[in-house]
PDB file of C-alpha atoms in Angstrom:
ATOM      1  CA  MET O  14      98.473  91.307 108.079  1.00 39.00           C
ATOM      2  CA  PRO O  15     101.528  89.030 108.176  1.00 44.00           C
ATOM      3  CA  SER O  16     103.126  88.280 111.523  1.00 49.00           C
ATOM      4  CA  HIS O  17     106.640  89.647 111.954  1.00 64.00           C
ATOM      5  CA  THR O  18     109.001  87.738 114.214  1.00 68.00           C
ATOM      6  CA  LEU O  19     112.683  88.132 114.927  1.00 77.00           C
ATOM      7  CA  ASP O  20     115.317  85.537 114.087  1.00 79.00           C
ATOM      8  CA  GLY O  21     119.059  85.046 114.473  1.00 86.00           C
ATOM      9  CA  ASP O  22     121.927  82.623 114.905  1.00 90.00           C
ATOM     10  CA  VAL O  23     122.404  82.996 118.686  1.00 95.00           C
ATOM     11  CA  TYR O  24     120.267  83.116 121.812  1.00 96.00           C
ATOM     12  CA  VAL O  25     121.034  85.986 124.201  1.00 97.00           C
ATOM     13  CA  THR O  26     120.091  86.521 127.818  1.00 97.00           C
ATOM     14  CA  PRO O  27     119.385  88.781 129.637  1.00 98.00           C
ATOM     15  CA  LEU O  28     117.338  90.776 127.170  1.00 97.00           C
ATOM     16  CA  TYR O  29     118.756  94.125 128.236  1.00 98.00           C
ATOM     17  CA  LEU O  30     122.212  93.158 126.935  1.00 98.00           C
ATOM     18  CA  ALA O  31     121.017  91.913 123.541  1.00 97.00           C
ATOM     19  CA  GLY O  32     120.883  95.256 121.736  1.00 95.00           C
ATOM     20  CA  SER O  33     118.424  96.314 119.057  1.00 94.00           C
ATOM     21  CA  THR O  34     117.671  94.539 115.814  1.00 90.00           C
ATOM     22  CA  THR O  35     116.899  97.955 114.209  1.00 78.00           C
ATOM     23  CA  VAL O  36     113.910  96.228 112.561  1.00 85.00           C
ATOM     24  CA  GLY O  37     110.683  98.135 113.109  1.00 88.00           C
ATOM     25  CA  ASP O  38     108.071  95.659 111.882  1.00 92.00           C
ATOM     26  CA  PRO O  39     107.557  93.589 115.071  1.00 93.00           C
ATOM     27  CA  ALA O  40     106.846  96.665 117.212  1.00 95.00           C
ATOM     28  CA  MET O  41     104.579  98.342 114.644  1.00 96.00           C
ATOM     29  CA  GLN O  42     102.570  95.220 113.867  1.00 96.00           C
ATOM     30  CA  PRO O  43     100.376  95.194 117.021  1.00 96.00           C
ATOM     31  CA  LEU O  44      99.020  98.640 116.153  1.00 96.00           C
ATOM     32  CA  LEU O  45      98.581  97.767 112.485  1.00 96.00           C
ATOM     33  CA  ASP O  46      96.665  94.635 113.506  1.00 95.00           C
ATOM     34  CA  HIS O  47      94.224  96.859 115.395  1.00 92.00           C
ATOM     35  CA  GLY O  48      93.357  99.144 112.497  1.00 93.00           C
ATOM     36  CA  CYS O  49      96.122 101.744 112.616  1.00 95.00           C
ATOM     37  CA  MET O  50      97.573 103.004 109.350  1.00 96.00           C
ATOM     38  CA  ALA O  51     101.186 103.519 108.310  1.00 95.00           C
ATOM     39  CA  HIS O  52     102.986 105.742 105.824  1.00 94.00           C
ATOM     40  CA  SER O  53     106.627 106.606 105.282  1.00 93.00           C
ATOM     41  CA  ASP O  54     108.540 109.648 104.133  1.00 92.00           C
ATOM     42  CA  GLU O  55     111.332 109.949 101.584  1.00 89.00           C
ATOM     43  CA  LEU O  56     113.929 109.223 104.309  1.00 89.00           C
ATOM     44  CA  ALA O  57     112.355 105.855 105.249  1.00 88.00           C
ATOM     45  CA  ASN O  58     110.945 107.103 108.562  1.00 94.00           C
ATOM     46  CA  VAL O  59     107.616 105.360 109.238  1.00 96.00           C
ATOM     47  CA  TYR O  60     104.572 106.938 110.904  1.00 96.00           C
ATOM     48  CA  VAL O  61     101.674 104.917 112.325  1.00 97.00           C
ATOM     49  CA  SER O  62      98.440 106.481 113.534  1.00 96.00           C
ATOM     50  CA  SER O  63      95.031 105.342 114.714  1.00 95.00           C
ATOM     51  CA  PRO O  64      92.084 106.265 112.468  1.00 94.00           C
ATOM     52  CA  ASP O  65      91.057 109.033 114.891  1.00 93.00           C
ATOM     53  CA  GLN O  66      94.665 110.331 115.142  1.00 94.00           C
ATOM     54  CA  HIS O  67      94.669 109.953 118.927  1.00 95.00           C
ATOM     55  CA  VAL O  68      97.495 107.385 119.026  1.00 96.00           C
ATOM     56  CA  ARG O  69     100.669 107.890 117.000  1.00 97.00           C
ATOM     57  CA  LEU O  70     103.959 106.085 116.588  1.00 97.00           C
ATOM     58  CA  GLY O  71     107.083 107.187 114.773  1.00 96.00           C
ATOM     59  CA  PHE O  72     109.869 104.809 113.733  1.00 95.00           C
ATOM     60  CA  LEU O  73     112.632 107.289 112.985  1.00 94.00           C
ATOM     61  CA  PRO O  74     115.903 105.730 111.778  1.00 92.00           C
ATOM     62  CA  GLU O  75     116.839 108.936 109.952  1.00 88.00           C
ATOM     63  CA  VAL O  76     116.393 111.298 112.911  1.00 79.00           C
ATOM     64  CA  THR O  77     119.723 112.515 114.294  1.00 71.00           C
ATOM     65  CA  ASP O  78     118.950 112.646 118.036  1.00 82.00           C
ATOM     66  CA  ASN O  79     119.325 108.840 118.495  1.00 86.00           C
ATOM     67  CA  THR O  80     115.623 108.434 119.355  1.00 93.00           C
ATOM     68  CA  LEU O  81     114.468 105.577 117.158  1.00 95.00           C
ATOM     69  CA  TRP O  82     110.906 105.323 118.505  1.00 96.00           C
ATOM     70  CA  LYS O  83     108.379 107.896 119.675  1.00 97.00           C
ATOM     71  CA  VAL O  84     104.905 106.820 120.789  1.00 98.00           C
ATOM     72  CA  ALA O  85     102.375 109.447 121.787  1.00 97.00           C
ATOM     73  CA  ALA O  86      98.710 109.902 122.692  1.00 96.00           C
ATOM     74  CA  HIS O  87      96.750 113.039 121.731  1.00 95.00           C
ATOM     75  CA  SER O  88      93.302 113.853 123.106  1.00 93.00           C
ATOM     76  CA  ASP O  89      93.412 116.795 120.661  1.00 93.00           C
ATOM     77  CA  PRO O  90      94.832 115.535 117.336  1.00 89.00           C
ATOM     78  CA  PHE O  91      96.114 119.051 116.598  1.00 91.00           C
ATOM     79  CA  GLY O  92      97.534 119.735 120.060  1.00 92.00           C
ATOM     80  CA  PRO O  93     100.633 118.601 121.950  1.00 93.00           C
ATOM     81  CA  PRO O  94     100.649 115.001 123.167  1.00 95.00           C
ATOM     82  CA  ASP O  95      99.085 114.056 126.467  1.00 95.00           C
ATOM     83  CA  TRP O  96     101.914 111.616 126.984  1.00 96.00           C
ATOM     84  CA  LEU O  97     105.067 110.481 125.238  1.00 97.00           C
ATOM     85  CA  ALA O  98     107.200 107.331 125.336  1.00 98.00           C
ATOM     86  CA  THR O  99     110.621 107.181 123.675  1.00 97.00           C
ATOM     87  CA  PHE O 100     113.063 104.357 122.954  1.00 97.00           C
ATOM     88  CA  ASP O 101     116.537 105.045 121.607  1.00 95.00           C
ATOM     89  CA  SER O 102     118.262 103.203 118.779  1.00 94.00           C
ATOM     90  CA  ASN O 103     119.968 100.643 121.062  1.00 94.00           C
ATOM     91  CA  THR O 104     116.794  99.579 122.912  1.00 96.00           C
ATOM     92  CA  PRO O 105     115.976  95.879 122.490  1.00 96.00           C
ATOM     93  CA  THR O 106     113.140  95.583 119.978  1.00 95.00           C
ATOM     94  CA  GLU O 107     111.198  93.251 122.280  1.00 97.00           C
ATOM     95  CA  LEU O 108     110.734  96.038 124.839  1.00 98.00           C
ATOM     96  CA  VAL O 109     109.170  98.336 122.260  1.00 97.00           C
ATOM     97  CA  THR O 110     106.955  95.488 121.083  1.00 97.00           C
ATOM     98  CA  ALA O 111     105.797  94.824 124.650  1.00 98.00           C
ATOM     99  CA  PHE O 112     104.789  98.466 124.990  1.00 98.00           C
ATOM    100  CA  THR O 113     102.996  98.708 121.638  1.00 98.00           C
ATOM    101  CA  SER O 114     101.240  95.371 122.186  1.00 97.00           C
ATOM    102  CA  ALA O 115      99.820  96.582 125.505  1.00 97.00           C
ATOM    103  CA  LEU O 116      98.886  99.919 123.922  1.00 97.00           C
ATOM    104  CA  ALA O 117      97.103  98.251 121.003  1.00 97.00           C
ATOM    105  CA  THR O 118      95.141  95.961 123.313  1.00 95.00           C
ATOM    106  CA  THR O 119      94.155  98.809 125.628  1.00 93.00           C
ATOM    107  CA  TYR O 120      93.143 101.067 122.754  1.00 94.00           C
ATOM    108  CA  ALA O 121      91.036  98.368 121.116  1.00 93.00           C
ATOM    109  CA  LYS O 122      89.108  97.782 124.364  1.00 92.00           C
ATOM    110  CA  ASP O 123      88.729 101.411 125.429  1.00 91.00           C
ATOM    111  CA  PRO O 124      90.340 104.270 123.468  1.00 89.00           C
ATOM    112  CA  ASP O 125      89.899 106.650 126.399  1.00 89.00           C
ATOM    113  CA  ALA O 126      91.943 104.374 128.679  1.00 88.00           C
ATOM    114  CA  ALA O 127      94.934 104.801 126.387  1.00 90.00           C
ATOM    115  CA  LEU O 128      94.713 108.585 126.598  1.00 89.00           C
ATOM    116  CA  THR O 129      94.127 109.203 130.281  1.00 83.00           C
ATOM    117  CA  GLY O 130      96.678 109.423 133.083  1.00 71.00           C
ATOM    118  CA  PRO O 131      98.185 106.603 135.139  1.00 69.00           C
ATOM    119  CA  GLY O 132      94.967 105.423 136.806  1.00 77.00           C
ATOM    120  CA  ARG O 133      97.044 102.938 138.804  1.00 87.00           C
ATOM    121  CA  PRO O 134      99.836 103.457 141.333  1.00 93.00           C
ATOM    122  CA  ALA O 135     103.416 103.589 140.132  1.00 95.00           C
ATOM    123  CA  GLU O 136     104.098 100.499 142.250  1.00 96.00           C
ATOM    124  CA  GLU O 137     102.421  98.388 139.558  1.00 96.00           C
ATOM    125  CA  GLY O 138     105.084  99.508 137.114  1.00 97.00           C
ATOM    126  CA  PHE O 139     107.811  98.483 139.577  1.00 96.00           C
ATOM    127  CA  ARG O 140     106.306  95.126 140.562  1.00 97.00           C
ATOM    128  CA  PRO O 141     107.704  92.968 137.714  1.00 98.00           C
ATOM    129  CA  LEU O 142     111.231  94.088 138.609  1.00 98.00           C
ATOM    130  CA  GLU O 143     110.698  93.589 142.319  1.00 97.00           C
ATOM    131  CA  ASP O 144     109.262  90.114 141.724  1.00 97.00           C
ATOM    132  CA  ALA O 145     112.323  89.271 139.609  1.00 97.00           C
ATOM    133  CA  GLY O 146     114.688  90.126 142.460  1.00 97.00           C
ATOM    134  CA  TRP O 147     115.919  93.517 141.290  1.00 98.00           C
ATOM    135  CA  LYS O 148     117.401  95.636 144.062  1.00 98.00           C
ATOM    136  CA  ARG O 149     115.272  98.553 145.245  1.00 97.00           C
ATOM    137  CA  GLY O 150     116.632 101.835 146.573  1.00 97.00           C
ATOM    138  CA  SER O 151     115.580 105.435 147.001  1.00 94.00           C
ATOM    139  CA  TRP O 152     117.059 108.877 147.068  1.00 91.00           C
ATOM    140  CA  GLN O 153     114.907 111.807 148.187  1.00 91.00           C
ATOM    141  CA  LEU O 154     111.786 111.499 145.980  1.00 93.00           C
ATOM    142  CA  THR O 155     113.396 109.113 143.492  1.00 96.00           C
ATOM    143  CA  THR O 156     112.840 105.337 143.457  1.00 97.00           C
ATOM    144  CA  LEU O 157     115.566 103.193 141.933  1.00 97.00           C
ATOM    145  CA  PHE O 158     115.648  99.585 140.761  1.00 98.00           C
ATOM    146  CA  THR O 159     118.842  97.839 139.653  1.00 98.00           C
ATOM    147  CA  ALA O 160     119.250  94.438 138.024  1.00 98.00           C
ATOM    148  CA  PRO O 161     121.185  91.789 139.978  1.00 97.00           C
ATOM    149  CA  ASP O 162     124.203  92.262 137.684  1.00 97.00           C
ATOM    150  CA  GLU O 163     123.836  96.072 137.953  1.00 97.00           C
ATOM    151  CA  ILE O 164     123.823  96.477 134.146  1.00 98.00           C
ATOM    152  CA  ALA O 165     120.193  97.642 133.877  1.00 98.00           C
ATOM    153  CA  GLY O 166     117.903  99.778 135.938  1.00 98.00           C
ATOM    154  CA  LEU O 167     114.803 101.902 136.394  1.00 98.00           C
ATOM    155  CA  THR O 168     114.530 105.378 137.848  1.00 97.00           C
ATOM    156  CA  TYR O 169     111.161 106.810 138.893  1.00 98.00           C
ATOM    157  CA  ARG O 170     111.157 110.453 139.866  1.00 96.00           C
ATOM    158  CA  GLY O 171     108.413 111.507 142.271  1.00 95.00           C
ATOM    159  CA  GLY O 172     107.066 114.965 142.989  1.00 94.00           C
ATOM    160  CA  VAL O 173     105.730 117.584 140.599  1.00 94.00           C
ATOM    161  CA  LEU O 174     107.328 117.814 137.146  1.00 95.00           C
ATOM    162  CA  ASP O 175     106.793 120.383 134.452  1.00 95.00           C
ATOM    163  CA  ARG O 176     104.744 118.760 131.666  1.00 92.00           C
ATOM    164  CA  HIS O 177     106.396 120.759 128.896  1.00 93.00           C
ATOM    165  CA  ALA O 178     109.858 119.960 130.250  1.00 95.00           C
ATOM    166  CA  GLU O 179     108.939 116.273 130.208  1.00 95.00           C
ATOM    167  CA  LEU O 180     107.801 116.439 126.585  1.00 93.00           C
ATOM    168  CA  ARG O 181     111.038 118.237 125.642  1.00 92.00           C
ATOM    169  CA  GLY O 182     113.064 115.536 127.372  1.00 92.00           C
ATOM    170  CA  ASP O 183     114.479 117.893 129.999  1.00 93.00           C
ATOM    171  CA  GLN O 184     112.886 115.916 132.860  1.00 93.00           C
ATOM    172  CA  ASP O 185     112.124 112.205 133.111  1.00 95.00           C
ATOM    173  CA  ARG O 186     109.363 110.726 135.247  1.00 97.00           C
ATOM    174  CA  TRP O 187     110.297 107.168 134.227  1.00 98.00           C
ATOM    175  CA  LEU O 188     113.701 106.193 132.877  1.00 98.00           C
ATOM    176  CA  LEU O 189     114.689 102.656 131.886  1.00 98.00           C
ATOM    177  CA  TRP O 190     118.234 101.795 130.867  1.00 98.00           C
ATOM    178  CA  GLY O 191     120.399  98.785 130.193  1.00 98.00           C
ATOM    179  CA  GLY O 192     123.763  97.696 128.814  1.00 97.00           C
ATOM    180  CA  ARG O 193     127.373  98.566 129.494  1.00 97.00           C
ATOM    181  CA  ASP O 194     128.195 102.269 129.497  1.00 94.00           C
ATOM    182  CA  GLY O 195     128.926 103.356 125.935  1.00 90.00           C
ATOM    183  CA  PHE O 196     127.211 104.862 122.909  1.00 86.00           C
ATOM    184  CA  SER O 197     126.567 101.603 121.060  1.00 88.00           C
ATOM    185  CA  SER O 198     125.881  99.386 124.068  1.00 95.00           C
ATOM    186  CA  ARG O 199     123.722 101.312 126.545  1.00 97.00           C
ATOM    187  CA  TRP O 200     120.098 102.118 125.750  1.00 97.00           C
ATOM    188  CA  TYR O 201     117.479 104.386 127.329  1.00 97.00           C
ATOM    189  CA  ALA O 202     113.682 104.482 127.312  1.00 98.00           C
ATOM    190  CA  THR O 203     111.530 107.208 128.865  1.00 98.00           C
ATOM    191  CA  PHE O 204     107.869 107.617 129.809  1.00 98.00           C
ATOM    192  CA  THR O 205     106.208 110.891 130.764  1.00 97.00           C
ATOM    193  CA  SER O 206     103.918 111.207 133.763  1.00 95.00           C
ATOM    194  CA  SER O 207     100.637 110.459 131.983  1.00 94.00           C
ATOM    195  CA  VAL O 208     101.693 107.213 130.296  1.00 96.00           C
ATOM    196  CA  PRO O 209      99.233 104.569 131.579  1.00 96.00           C
ATOM    197  CA  VAL O 210     101.006 102.480 134.200  1.00 96.00           C
ATOM    198  CA  ASP O 211      99.784  99.193 132.723  1.00 95.00           C
ATOM    199  CA  LEU O 212     101.773  99.963 129.556  1.00 97.00           C
ATOM    200  CA  ILE O 213     104.885 100.569 131.649  1.00 97.00           C
ATOM    201  CA  ALA O 214     104.245  97.376 133.621  1.00 97.00           C
ATOM    202  CA  ALA O 215     104.073  95.402 130.367  1.00 97.00           C
ATOM    203  CA  THR O 216     107.462  96.846 129.414  1.00 98.00           C
ATOM    204  CA  THR O 217     109.139  96.175 132.759  1.00 98.00           C
ATOM    205  CA  ALA O 218     107.712  92.644 132.770  1.00 98.00           C
ATOM    206  CA  ARG O 219     109.408  91.999 129.430  1.00 98.00           C
ATOM    207  CA  LEU O 220     112.596  93.612 130.721  1.00 98.00           C
ATOM    208  CA  ALA O 221     112.693  91.233 133.688  1.00 97.00           C
ATOM    209  CA  ASP O 222     111.749  88.143 131.670  1.00 97.00           C
ATOM    210  CA  PRO O 223     114.732  85.722 131.720  1.00 95.00           C
ATOM    211  CA  ALA O 224     113.742  84.039 128.440  1.00 95.00           C
ATOM    212  CA  PRO O 225     116.539  84.255 125.825  1.00 96.00           C
ATOM    213  CA  VAL O 226     116.015  86.258 122.647  1.00 95.00           C
ATOM    214  CA  LEU O 227     117.236  85.682 119.112  1.00 95.00           C
ATOM    215  CA  ARG O 228     119.945  87.836 117.571  1.00 94.00           C
ATOM    216  CA  TYR O 229     122.543  87.602 114.870  1.00 93.00           C
ATOM    217  CA  GLU O 230     125.791  87.571 116.795  1.00 92.00           C
ATOM    218  CA  ILE O 231     127.035  90.730 115.126  1.00 91.00           C
ATOM    219  CA  GLU O 232     123.966  92.596 116.457  1.00 92.00           C
ATOM    220  CA  VAL O 233     124.956  92.031 120.108  1.00 96.00           C
ATOM    221  CA  PRO O 234     126.911  95.116 121.265  1.00 96.00           C
ATOM    222  CA  LYS O 235     130.584  94.242 121.767  1.00 95.00           C
ATOM    223  CA  ARG O 236     130.762  95.787 125.235  1.00 96.00           C
ATOM    224  CA  ASN O 237     127.815  93.632 126.377  1.00 97.00           C
ATOM    225  CA  ARG O 238     129.072  90.271 125.116  1.00 96.00           C
ATOM    226  CA  GLY O 239     131.274  89.523 128.103  1.00 96.00           C
ATOM    227  CA  ALA O 240     128.362  89.901 130.535  1.00 97.00           C
ATOM    228  CA  ALA O 241     125.659  88.294 128.396  1.00 97.00           C
ATOM    229  CA  GLN O 242     124.967  84.590 128.063  1.00 97.00           C
ATOM    230  CA  ILE O 243     125.226  83.773 124.361  1.00 96.00           C
ATOM    231  CA  ARG O 244     124.722  80.358 122.831  1.00 95.00           C
ATOM    232  CA  PRO O 245     124.326  79.251 119.218  1.00 94.00           C
ATOM    233  CA  VAL O 246     120.983  78.278 117.809  1.00 92.00           C
ATOM    234  CA  SER O 247     121.033  74.495 117.384  1.00 82.00           C
ATOM    235  CA  PRO O 248     120.634  73.452 113.757  1.00 67.00           C
ATOM    236  CA  PRO O 249     117.418  71.553 112.965  1.00 63.00           C
ATOM    237  CA  VAL O 250     117.521  67.766 112.766  1.00 65.00           C
ATOM    238  CA  PRO O 251     118.078  66.917 109.077  1.00 68.00           C
ATOM    239  CA  THR O 252     115.312  65.167 107.175  1.00 72.00           C
ATOM    240  CA  PRO O 253     116.025  62.204 104.857  1.00 74.00           C
ATOM    241  CA  LEU O 254     115.794  64.621 101.931  1.00 75.00           C
ATOM    242  CA  ASP O 255     118.387  66.881 103.587  1.00 68.00           C
ATOM    243  CA  VAL O 256     120.710  63.888 103.993  1.00 72.00           C
ATOM    244  CA  ARG O 257     120.361  62.909 100.319  1.00 75.00           C
ATOM    245  CA  ARG O 258     120.981  66.492  99.188  1.00 75.00           C
ATOM    246  CA  ALA O 259     124.079  66.768 101.398  1.00 72.00           C
ATOM    247  CA  ALA O 260     125.433  63.491 100.005  1.00 75.00           C
ATOM    248  CA  ALA O 261     124.843  64.704  96.456  1.00 75.00           C
ATOM    249  CA  ALA O 262     126.588  67.998  97.227  1.00 72.00           C
ATOM    250  CA  ARG O 263     129.609  66.135  98.651  1.00 71.00           C
ATOM    251  CA  ALA O 264     129.742  63.961  95.559  1.00 70.00           C
ATOM    252  CA  ARG O 265     129.689  66.989  93.274  1.00 66.00           C
ATOM    253  CA  SER O 266     132.407  68.630  95.359  1.00 59.00           C
ATOM    254  CA  HIS O 267     134.561  65.462  95.128  1.00 54.00           C
ATOM    255  CA  VAL O 268     134.173  65.276  91.334  1.00 54.00           C
ATOM    256  CA  GLY O 269     135.025  68.959  91.004  1.00 51.00           C
ATOM    257  CA  HIS O 270     138.139  68.469  93.144  1.00 47.00           C
ATOM    258  CA  LEU O 271     139.339  65.634  90.871  1.00 49.00           C
ATOM    259  CA  VAL O 272     138.662  67.689  87.742  1.00 46.00           C
ATOM    260  CA  ARG O 273     140.625  70.647  89.064  1.00 46.00           C
ATOM    261  CA  ARG O 274     143.605  68.425  89.958  1.00 47.00           C
ATOM    262  CA  ALA O 275     143.649  66.351  86.748  1.00 43.00           C
ATOM    263  CA  PRO O 276     146.794  67.348  84.760  1.00 44.00           C
ATOM    264  CA  ALA O 277     145.071  66.761  81.421  1.00 42.00           C
ATOM    265  CA  ALA O 278     142.190  69.049  82.159  1.00 39.00           C
ATOM    266  CA  SER O 279     141.287  71.289  79.251  1.00 37.00           C
ATOM    267  CA  ALA O 280     141.517  75.036  79.587  1.00 36.00           C
ATOM    268  CA  THR O 281     137.864  75.134  78.664  1.00 37.00           C
ATOM    269  CA  THR O 282     136.810  72.746  81.417  1.00 37.00           C
ATOM    270  CA  GLY O 283     134.422  74.571  83.764  1.00 38.00           C
ATOM    271  CA  SER O 284     134.571  74.226  87.519  1.00 35.00           C
ATOM    272  CA  PRO O 285     131.549  72.908  89.384  1.00 34.00           C
ATOM    273  CA  SER O 286     128.780  75.401  89.967  1.00 34.00           C
ATOM    274  CA  ALA O 287     129.213  77.305  93.208  1.00 34.00           C
ATOM    275  CA  VAL O 288     126.663  76.545  95.883  1.00 35.00           C
ATOM    276  CA  PRO O 289     124.513  79.700  96.299  1.00 37.00           C
ATOM    277  CA  PRO O 290     124.821  81.578  99.583  1.00 37.00           C
ATOM    278  CA  THR O 291     122.484  80.432 102.321  1.00 37.00           C
ATOM    279  CA  ARG O 292     119.801  82.682 103.778  1.00 36.00           C
ATOM    280  CA  LEU O 293     121.798  82.749 107.010  1.00 45.00           C
ATOM    281  CA  ALA O 294     124.885  84.081 105.198  1.00 43.00           C
ATOM    282  CA  HIS O 295     122.739  86.701 103.496  1.00 42.00           C
ATOM    283  CA  ARG O 296     121.255  87.811 106.808  1.00 45.00           C
ATOM    284  CA  ARG O 297     124.676  87.981 108.416  1.00 50.00           C
ATOM    285  CA  ARG O 298     125.918  90.218 105.634  1.00 46.00           C
ATOM    286  CA  ALA O 299     122.826  92.400 105.993  1.00 47.00           C
ATOM    287  CA  ALA O 300     123.363  92.635 109.752  1.00 50.00           C
ATOM    288  CA  ALA O 301     127.003  93.572 109.188  1.00 52.00           C
ATOM    289  CA  ALA O 302     125.955  96.295 106.764  1.00 50.00           C
ATOM    290  CA  ARG O 303     123.458  97.705 109.261  1.00 50.00           C
ATOM    291  CA  SER O 304     126.102  97.830 111.982  1.00 51.00           C
TER     292      SER O 304
END
């Protein structure tokens, strides 16, 4: 299987302000690398499942409820899921990839460990945020974590929750969020009670990671740009061949300029061939179309 990585023309930090790339390949690839299979429907939604049908992922760009990702585990392939994780359409792709990478690794080592309940205390899911200096609070049975800039957070609801209400989305055991308030800028991710805590810890560790991520500038939500740190990707150092090609291109451009200005130029004289669009320009146009 090929490796799918993200690219872009700017670096963005923190991750939770970067927005989604809307590209599903990086987050699906860990499961595909571990033997899961994928198929799509006529609407371009993609479904990934383990050979035994116990682990399933849906990448759902054509679903209208704004949930782009659903990941579930089924001890009974024909029954309701034992647990469910969801990521909406604005969630940074790297967070979904962190979750699916941990899931794929766990499932490859011990399929039962991916299906069973937490097994570890909820504190292990909080620890990456606490270690990164996020502010901790509480309200009744609810534990709260807030990023230093207060533009991302985690809510963990204690006590007894109704399993069916969790699966319907009426109650949230774990809720992650980030971004300025607004439809296109704020994202939400949820985990039901039985999601293994090590998968949540992998996600919160990526959330707290200060390393910048790649985006095309147009992909960064407008409301988040003022609070995010954004810097251009430095162009690579040109090789001698690049220098020679650039000099040749300038020479062609200079000749074309003289031809266009010459008063005796024939009406049949052609202008120099246009330089084809770069891959970067193509990607920017594609990103603009997606937005």
